[in-house]
């Protein structure tokens, strides 16, 4: 569908085919907007029923409809019913959306398939991003598939081994800068201003369009209904904003009456938005030295904080924070109880849920969806740091038998 870009602050509009990431009037974030009048919701719902679950299934609500989109088969991830975990923490309806099932192992792929097709439509030859890891893995893969060159800026020594391996294997030019993610994001924006390189961080509104499909999938997977609450790990806050947009569109089209409450979860050492909400501040105070083992959300100055605040306000949700210990405990429980192995950042949503159901904001009869954002295989070092090591045994029955007495 034809779209325009609209500033979230001053409402200035821009055509979709100019290469820009921020409002040239006030410098604020842009959002992709559609003419929803053009859509016949009933026909669309029927049409969707005939297609299998994946991002491009929803092409009518995406900003471009390439005939043969560059895709790696993203989206269509499982919504797991977590009965055991649910009763362990006193809830009745808990589901987990396992975004680790995406082609490169995180939800970033949903956004990247749209972003890379946009890059092609704009005639760009080189893509770039700053990354705590997953964005670089995803962009590198999609750039490879699209035949585009790719540059990624990562904070030196601070990204998980699996993610770095992916970016390298997919053939990106990997630049490890001496600084943190926030520094890398400032630099990559400068690079993309100066050179003809297409920026695919979540400041790029087209990428977020792909990510909103998670909401549509949850709606279909819950048999055309939505949960009362959705918990999402938050770094730059692009994903929570995108998912909320998806639910808002379902309401606009008349598919649902109510929208879920959105709860974002940051890691305590990198929780500027949670702090802002807790202390009732007017604007964001960046964390200068963000620190957490959940490296995917180790972000001190989230670019999409204004979008996130809008989500909190409109959905009557909140953004909270959890400690690294709570995150690792949540990661262990997801793995050991439900068989879902997620990276630390991916477990932040469940850690946040466990923390907040202790408060009287939520009732145990409500339904909950935790978005598990990334695959556990990406960060093996966390396992050697926090989990039991393998036990060395002699190659004989006696030693083995001894070990089997307490499994
Ligand atoms: C990117 C990422 C996040 C954070 O998403 P934002 O859109 O930056 O808030 C959370 N978890 C994982 C695994 C990620 O890769
Ligand atoms: Zn503006």
Coordinates of C-alpha atoms and ligand atoms in Angstrom, one line a residue:
X1 CA 0.0 0.0 0.0
X2 CA 1.1 3.6 -0.6
X3 CA 2.5 5.1 2.6
X4 CA 3.8 8.4 3.9
X5 CA 6.2 9.1 6.6
X6 CA 4.9 11.2 9.5
X7 CA 6.8 12.8 12.3
X8 CA 5.6 11.6 15.7
X9 CA 6.1 15.1 17.2
X10 CA 5.2 17.8 14.7
X11 CA 3.2 15.7 12.2
X12 CA 5.1 16.9 9.2
X13 CA 4.8 14.4 6.4
X14 CA 7.4 13.1 4.0
X15 CA 7.2 11.0 0.9
X16 CA 8.1 7.3 1.3
X17 CA 10.8 7.4 -1.3
X18 CA 13.2 9.9 0.2
X19 CA 16.0 8.5 2.3
X20 CA 15.6 10.0 5.7
X21 CA 15.3 8.7 9.2
X22 CA 14.3 11.8 11.2
X23 CA 12.0 14.7 10.7
X24 CA 13.8 17.5 8.9
X25 CA 11.6 20.1 10.7
X26 CA 12.1 19.1 14.4
X27 CA 14.5 16.1 14.3
X28 CA 12.0 13.7 15.9
X29 CA 11.2 10.1 14.9
X30 CA 9.2 9.1 11.9
X31 CA 6.4 6.6 11.6
X32 CA 5.0 4.9 8.5
X33 CA 1.3 5.7 8.0
X34 CA -1.3 4.1 5.7
X35 CA -4.6 4.9 4.3
X36 CA -6.6 2.3 6.2
X37 CA -9.8 3.3 4.3
X38 CA -8.4 1.4 1.3
X39 CA -8.7 -1.9 3.1
X40 CA -11.7 -4.1 3.2
X41 CA -11.2 -5.8 6.6
X42 CA -13.5 -8.7 6.0
X43 CA -12.0 -9.7 2.7
X44 CA -8.5 -9.2 4.2
X45 CA -9.2 -11.6 7.1
X46 CA -10.4 -14.2 4.7
X47 CA -7.4 -13.8 2.4
X48 CA -5.1 -14.1 5.4
X49 CA -6.7 -17.3 6.4
X50 CA -5.6 -18.9 3.1
X51 CA -1.9 -18.0 3.7
X52 CA 0.7 -19.6 5.9
X53 CA 2.1 -17.8 8.9
X54 CA 5.0 -15.6 8.0
X55 CA 5.9 -11.9 7.7
X56 CA 4.9 -11.4 4.1
X57 CA 1.5 -13.0 4.7
X58 CA 0.5 -9.6 5.9
X59 CA 1.8 -7.7 2.8
X60 CA -1.4 -5.6 2.6
X61 CA -0.3 -3.9 5.8
X62 CA 3.4 -3.6 4.9
X63 CA 4.9 -0.5 3.3
X64 CA 6.0 -2.3 0.1
X65 CA 4.8 -5.4 -1.8
X66 CA 7.7 -6.7 -3.8
X67 CA 6.7 -9.4 -6.2
X68 CA 9.6 -11.6 -5.1
X69 CA 10.6 -10.2 -1.7
X70 CA 14.1 -11.1 -0.4
X71 CA 13.2 -13.4 2.4
X72 CA 14.8 -16.1 4.6
X73 CA 11.4 -17.4 5.8
X74 CA 11.0 -15.1 8.8
X75 CA 8.0 -14.9 11.1
X76 CA 5.6 -17.7 11.9
X77 CA 7.2 -18.5 15.2
X78 CA 5.6 -20.8 17.7
X79 CA 3.3 -19.4 20.4
X80 CA 4.0 -21.9 23.2
X81 CA 1.4 -22.7 25.8
X82 CA 3.5 -22.7 29.1
X83 CA 1.2 -24.6 31.4
X84 CA 3.9 -25.8 33.8
X85 CA 5.6 -22.5 34.2
X86 CA 2.2 -20.8 34.4
X87 CA 1.1 -22.9 37.4
X88 CA 4.5 -22.6 39.0
X89 CA 3.9 -18.8 39.3
X90 CA 0.2 -19.0 40.0
X91 CA -1.1 -17.9 36.6
X92 CA -3.8 -19.6 34.4
X93 CA -2.9 -18.4 30.9
X94 CA 0.7 -18.0 29.9
X95 CA 2.1 -18.2 26.4
X96 CA 5.6 -17.5 25.1
X97 CA 6.3 -16.3 21.6
X98 CA 9.6 -17.9 20.7
X99 CA 11.3 -15.4 18.3
X100 CA 14.5 -17.4 18.5
X101 CA 12.9 -19.6 15.8
X102 CA 13.5 -16.8 13.2
X103 CA 16.2 -17.5 10.5
X104 CA 19.1 -15.8 12.3
X105 CA 17.6 -16.5 15.7
X106 CA 15.9 -13.2 16.7
X107 CA 12.9 -11.0 16.0
X108 CA 15.2 -8.6 14.1
X109 CA 14.6 -10.8 11.0
X110 CA 11.0 -9.7 10.8
X111 CA 12.1 -6.1 10.4
X112 CA 15.1 -6.8 8.3
X113 CA 13.2 -8.5 5.5
X114 CA 11.1 -5.4 5.1
X115 CA 14.1 -3.1 5.6
X116 CA 16.3 -4.9 3.0
X117 CA 13.5 -4.8 0.4
X118 CA 13.2 -1.1 1.1
X119 CA 16.9 -0.7 0.6
X120 CA 16.6 -2.4 -2.8
X121 CA 13.6 -0.4 -3.8
X122 CA 15.5 2.8 -3.0
X123 CA 18.4 1.6 -5.2
X124 CA 20.9 1.4 -2.3
X125 CA 24.0 -0.8 -2.6
X126 CA 25.3 -0.8 0.9
X127 CA 23.6 -1.3 4.3
X128 CA 24.8 -0.5 7.8
X129 CA 23.8 -0.7 11.4
X130 CA 25.1 -0.3 14.9
X131 CA 24.4 -3.4 16.9
X132 CA 24.5 -5.1 20.3
X133 CA 24.7 -8.3 18.2
X134 CA 21.4 -9.5 16.8
X135 CA 20.8 -6.6 14.4
X136 CA 24.3 -7.2 12.9
X137 CA 23.6 -10.9 12.5
X138 CA 20.3 -10.3 10.8
X139 CA 21.3 -7.4 8.6
X140 CA 24.4 -9.3 7.4
X141 CA 22.3 -12.3 6.5
X142 CA 19.6 -10.3 4.6
X143 CA 22.3 -8.2 2.9
X144 CA 24.0 -11.4 1.7
X145 CA 20.8 -12.7 0.3
X146 CA 20.0 -9.4 -1.4
X147 CA 23.5 -9.1 -2.9
X148 CA 24.2 -5.9 -1.0
X149 CA 27.3 -4.9 0.9
X150 CA 27.0 -4.5 4.6
X151 CA 28.9 -2.7 7.4
X152 CA 28.2 -3.3 11.0
X153 CA 29.5 -1.3 14.0
X154 CA 29.7 -3.2 17.2
X155 CA 30.9 -2.2 20.7
X156 CA 34.3 -3.9 20.9
X157 CA 34.3 -7.0 23.2
X158 CA 30.7 -6.6 24.2
X159 CA 28.7 -8.7 21.8
X160 CA 27.9 -12.4 22.3
X161 CA 30.1 -14.9 20.5
X162 CA 27.3 -16.5 18.5
X163 CA 26.1 -13.2 17.1
X164 CA 29.6 -12.0 16.1
X165 CA 30.2 -15.4 14.4
X166 CA 27.0 -14.8 12.4
X167 CA 27.9 -11.3 11.2
X168 CA 31.4 -12.6 10.2
X169 CA 30.1 -15.7 8.4
X170 CA 27.5 -13.7 6.5
X171 CA 30.3 -11.6 5.1
X172 CA 29.6 -8.2 6.7
X173 CA 32.5 -5.8 7.2
X174 CA 32.6 -5.9 11.0
X175 CA 34.0 -2.8 12.7
X176 CA 34.4 -3.2 16.5
X177 CA 34.6 0.4 17.9
X178 CA 36.2 1.4 21.2
X179 CA 33.0 2.5 22.8
X180 CA 29.5 1.2 23.7
X181 CA 26.4 0.6 21.6
X182 CA 25.2 4.2 22.0
X183 CA 28.5 5.5 20.7
X184 CA 28.3 3.1 17.7
X185 CA 24.7 4.3 16.9
X186 CA 25.8 7.9 16.8
X187 CA 28.7 7.0 14.5
X188 CA 26.7 4.9 12.1
X189 CA 24.1 7.7 11.7
X190 CA 27.0 10.0 10.8
X191 CA 28.3 7.5 8.3
X192 CA 24.9 7.1 6.6
X193 CA 24.5 10.8 6.4
X194 CA 27.9 11.2 4.7
X195 CA 28.0 8.2 2.4
X196 CA 25.3 6.5 0.3
X197 CA 24.7 3.8 2.8
X198 CA 21.3 2.7 4.1
X199 CA 20.8 2.7 7.8
X200 CA 18.9 -0.3 9.3
X201 CA 18.7 0.4 13.0
X202 CA 15.3 0.6 14.6
X203 CA 15.3 4.3 14.0
X204 CA 14.4 3.3 10.4
X205 CA 10.6 3.2 10.5
X206 CA 10.4 0.7 7.7
X207 CA 12.1 -1.9 9.8
X208 CA 9.6 -1.6 12.5
X209 CA 6.8 -2.3 10.1
X210 CA 8.1 -5.9 9.7
X211 CA 8.3 -6.3 13.4
X212 CA 4.6 -5.3 14.0
X213 CA 3.6 -8.6 12.4
X214 CA 4.3 -10.3 15.7
X215 CA 1.0 -8.8 17.0
X216 CA -1.0 -10.1 14.0
X217 CA 0.5 -13.6 14.5
X218 CA -0.4 -13.6 18.2
X219 CA -3.9 -12.6 17.3
X220 CA -4.3 -15.5 14.8
X221 CA -2.5 -18.0 17.0
X222 CA -4.8 -17.2 19.9
X223 CA -7.7 -18.0 17.7
X224 CA -8.5 -14.4 16.7
X225 CA -8.3 -13.0 20.1
X226 CA -5.6 -11.1 22.0
X227 CA -4.0 -11.5 25.4
X228 CA -4.6 -9.1 28.3
X229 CA -0.9 -8.4 28.7
X230 CA 2.2 -8.6 26.5
X231 CA 5.6 -8.5 28.1
X232 CA 8.5 -7.4 25.8
X233 CA 12.3 -7.0 26.6
X234 CA 13.3 -3.4 25.9
X235 CA 16.6 -2.0 24.6
X236 CA 16.1 0.8 22.0
X237 CA 12.3 0.3 22.4
X238 CA 11.7 -0.2 18.7
X239 CA 10.1 -3.6 19.1
X240 CA 7.6 -2.8 21.8
X241 CA 6.5 0.2 19.7
X242 CA 6.2 -2.0 16.6
X243 CA 4.2 -4.7 18.4
X244 CA 1.9 -2.1 19.9
X245 CA 1.3 -0.6 16.4
X246 CA 0.3 -4.0 15.2
X247 CA -2.4 -4.3 17.9
X248 CA -3.6 -0.8 17.2
X249 CA -4.0 -1.6 13.5
X250 CA -6.0 -4.7 14.4
X251 CA -8.3 -2.5 16.4
X252 CA -8.5 0.1 13.6
X253 CA -9.6 -2.6 11.2
X254 CA -12.2 -3.8 13.6
X255 CA -10.7 -7.2 14.2
X256 CA -10.4 -6.6 18.0
X257 CA -12.2 -4.4 20.5
X258 CA -9.6 -4.1 23.2
X259 CA -5.9 -3.9 23.0
X260 CA -3.5 -5.6 25.4
X261 CA -1.5 -3.8 28.1
X262 CA 2.1 -3.6 27.0
X263 CA 4.8 -4.1 29.6
X264 CA 8.4 -3.4 28.6
X265 CA 11.3 -4.9 30.6
X266 CA 14.8 -3.4 30.8
X267 CA 17.8 -4.8 32.6
X268 CA 18.5 -2.8 35.7
X269 CA 21.9 -1.7 34.7
X270 CA 20.5 -0.3 31.4
X271 CA 17.1 1.0 32.4
X272 CA 16.8 4.7 31.5
X273 CA 13.1 4.4 30.4
X274 CA 12.1 2.4 33.5
X275 CA 13.8 5.0 35.7
X276 CA 12.1 7.8 33.9
X277 CA 8.7 6.3 34.5
X278 CA 9.4 5.4 38.1
X279 CA 10.7 8.9 38.9
X280 CA 8.1 10.6 36.8
X281 CA 10.6 12.5 34.8
X282 CA 9.8 14.6 31.7
X283 CA 12.6 13.4 29.5
X284 CA 15.1 10.6 29.2
X285 CA 18.3 10.7 31.2
X286 CA 20.7 8.3 29.4
X287 CA 22.7 5.8 31.3
X288 CA 26.3 6.7 30.4
X289 CA 27.8 3.3 31.3
X290 CA 25.0 0.7 30.8
X291 CA 25.9 -2.7 32.1
X292 CA 24.2 -6.0 32.0
X293 CA 24.8 -9.6 31.0
X294 CA 21.8 -9.3 28.7
X295 CA 24.0 -7.7 26.1
X296 CA 21.2 -7.4 23.5
X297 CA 19.6 -4.7 25.7
X298 CA 22.7 -3.1 27.0
X299 CA 21.6 0.3 25.8
X300 CA 21.9 3.5 27.7
X301 CA 20.3 5.9 25.4
X302 CA 17.3 4.3 23.6
X303 CA 16.5 6.0 20.4
X304 CA 12.8 5.1 20.4
X305 CA 12.0 6.2 24.0
X306 CA 9.4 8.7 22.9
X307 CA 7.5 6.0 20.9
X308 CA 7.8 3.7 24.0
X309 CA 6.3 6.3 26.3
X310 CA 3.4 6.6 23.9
X311 CA 2.9 2.9 24.1
X312 CA 2.9 2.9 27.9
X313 CA 0.4 5.7 28.0
X314 CA -2.0 4.4 25.4
X315 CA -1.9 0.8 26.5
X316 CA -1.9 1.7 30.3
X317 CA 1.2 -0.4 30.6
X318 CA 4.6 0.3 32.0
X319 CA 8.3 -0.3 31.6
X320 CA 10.0 -2.0 34.5
X321 CA 13.4 -3.3 35.2
X322 CA 14.9 -6.6 36.5
X323 CA 18.3 -7.5 37.8
X324 CA 20.7 -9.7 36.0
X325 CA 20.2 -12.4 38.6
X326 CA 16.4 -12.3 37.9
X327 CA 17.1 -12.5 34.2
X328 CA 19.4 -15.6 34.5
X329 CA 16.9 -17.3 36.8
X330 CA 14.1 -16.7 34.2
X331 CA 16.4 -18.0 31.5
X332 CA 17.0 -21.2 33.5
X333 CA 13.3 -21.7 34.2
X334 CA 12.2 -21.3 30.6
X335 CA 14.8 -23.8 29.6
X336 CA 14.4 -26.4 32.3
X337 CA 10.6 -26.2 32.7
X338 CA 9.4 -25.5 29.1
X339 CA 12.3 -26.6 26.9
X340 CA 12.8 -23.0 25.6
X341 CA 16.4 -21.9 25.4
X342 CA 16.6 -18.2 25.0
X343 CA 19.4 -15.7 25.4
X344 CA 19.4 -13.5 28.6
X345 CA 17.7 -10.5 27.0
X346 CA 15.1 -12.8 25.6
X347 CA 14.3 -14.0 29.1
X348 CA 13.8 -10.4 30.5
X349 CA 10.2 -10.5 29.6
X350 CA 9.5 -13.5 31.7
X351 CA 11.6 -12.1 34.5
X352 CA 9.6 -8.9 34.4
X353 CA 6.3 -10.9 34.5
X354 CA 7.4 -12.8 37.6
X355 CA 8.3 -9.6 39.3
X356 CA 5.1 -7.7 38.4
X357 CA 2.6 -10.5 39.2
X358 CA 3.6 -10.0 42.8
X359 CA 2.0 -6.6 42.6
X360 CA -1.8 -6.1 42.6
X361 CA -1.7 -4.5 39.2
X362 CA -2.5 -7.9 37.6
X363 CA -4.9 -10.7 38.3
X364 CA -3.9 -14.3 38.0
X365 CA -6.9 -15.0 35.8
X366 CA -5.7 -12.6 33.0
X367 CA -3.8 -13.9 30.0
X368 CA -0.2 -13.2 29.4
X369 CA 2.2 -13.4 26.5
X370 CA 5.9 -13.2 27.0
X371 CA 7.9 -12.3 23.9
X372 CA 11.2 -14.3 24.0
X373 CA 13.3 -12.2 21.7
X374 CA 16.4 -14.2 20.9
X375 CA 17.8 -17.7 20.8
X376 CA 20.0 -19.1 23.6
X377 CA 22.6 -20.5 21.3
X378 CA 23.8 -17.0 20.6
X379 CA 25.4 -16.5 23.9
X380 CA 27.3 -19.6 25.0
X381 CA 29.5 -17.7 27.4
X382 CA 26.6 -17.1 29.7
X383 CA 26.2 -20.8 30.1
X384 CA 29.7 -21.3 31.2
X385 CA 29.4 -18.4 33.6
X386 CA 26.1 -19.3 35.3
X387 CA 25.4 -23.0 34.7
X388 CA 26.8 -26.3 35.9
X389 CA 29.8 -27.5 34.0
X390 CA 30.0 -31.0 32.4
X391 CA 31.4 -33.6 34.8
X392 CA 34.6 -35.4 33.7
X393 CA 34.3 -39.1 34.3
X394 CA 36.5 -42.1 33.7
X395 CA 35.6 -44.3 30.8
X396 CA 34.2 -47.2 33.0
X397 CA 31.0 -48.4 34.4
X398 CA 32.0 -47.8 38.0
X399 CA 32.5 -44.1 37.5
X400 CA 29.5 -43.7 35.3
X401 CA 27.3 -45.7 37.7
X402 CA 28.3 -43.5 40.6
X403 CA 27.2 -40.4 38.7
X404 CA 23.8 -41.9 37.9
X405 CA 22.8 -42.2 41.6
X406 CA 21.8 -38.5 41.7
X407 CA 20.7 -37.2 38.3
Ligands
LIG1 C1 17.2 -6.1 19.8 C2 16.9 -7.0 20.9 C3 16.1 -6.6 22.0 C4 15.7 -5.1 22.1 O1 14.8 -4.7 21.1 P1 14.5 -3.1 21.0 O2 13.7 -3.0 19.8 O3 15.9 -2.5 20.8 O4 13.9 -2.6 22.2 C5 15.7 -7.5 22.9 N1 16.1 -8.7 22.9 C6 16.9 -9.2 21.9 C7 17.3 -10.6 21.9 C8 17.3 -8.4 20.9 O5 18.0 -8.9 19.9
LIG2 ZN1 8.8 16.9 13.2

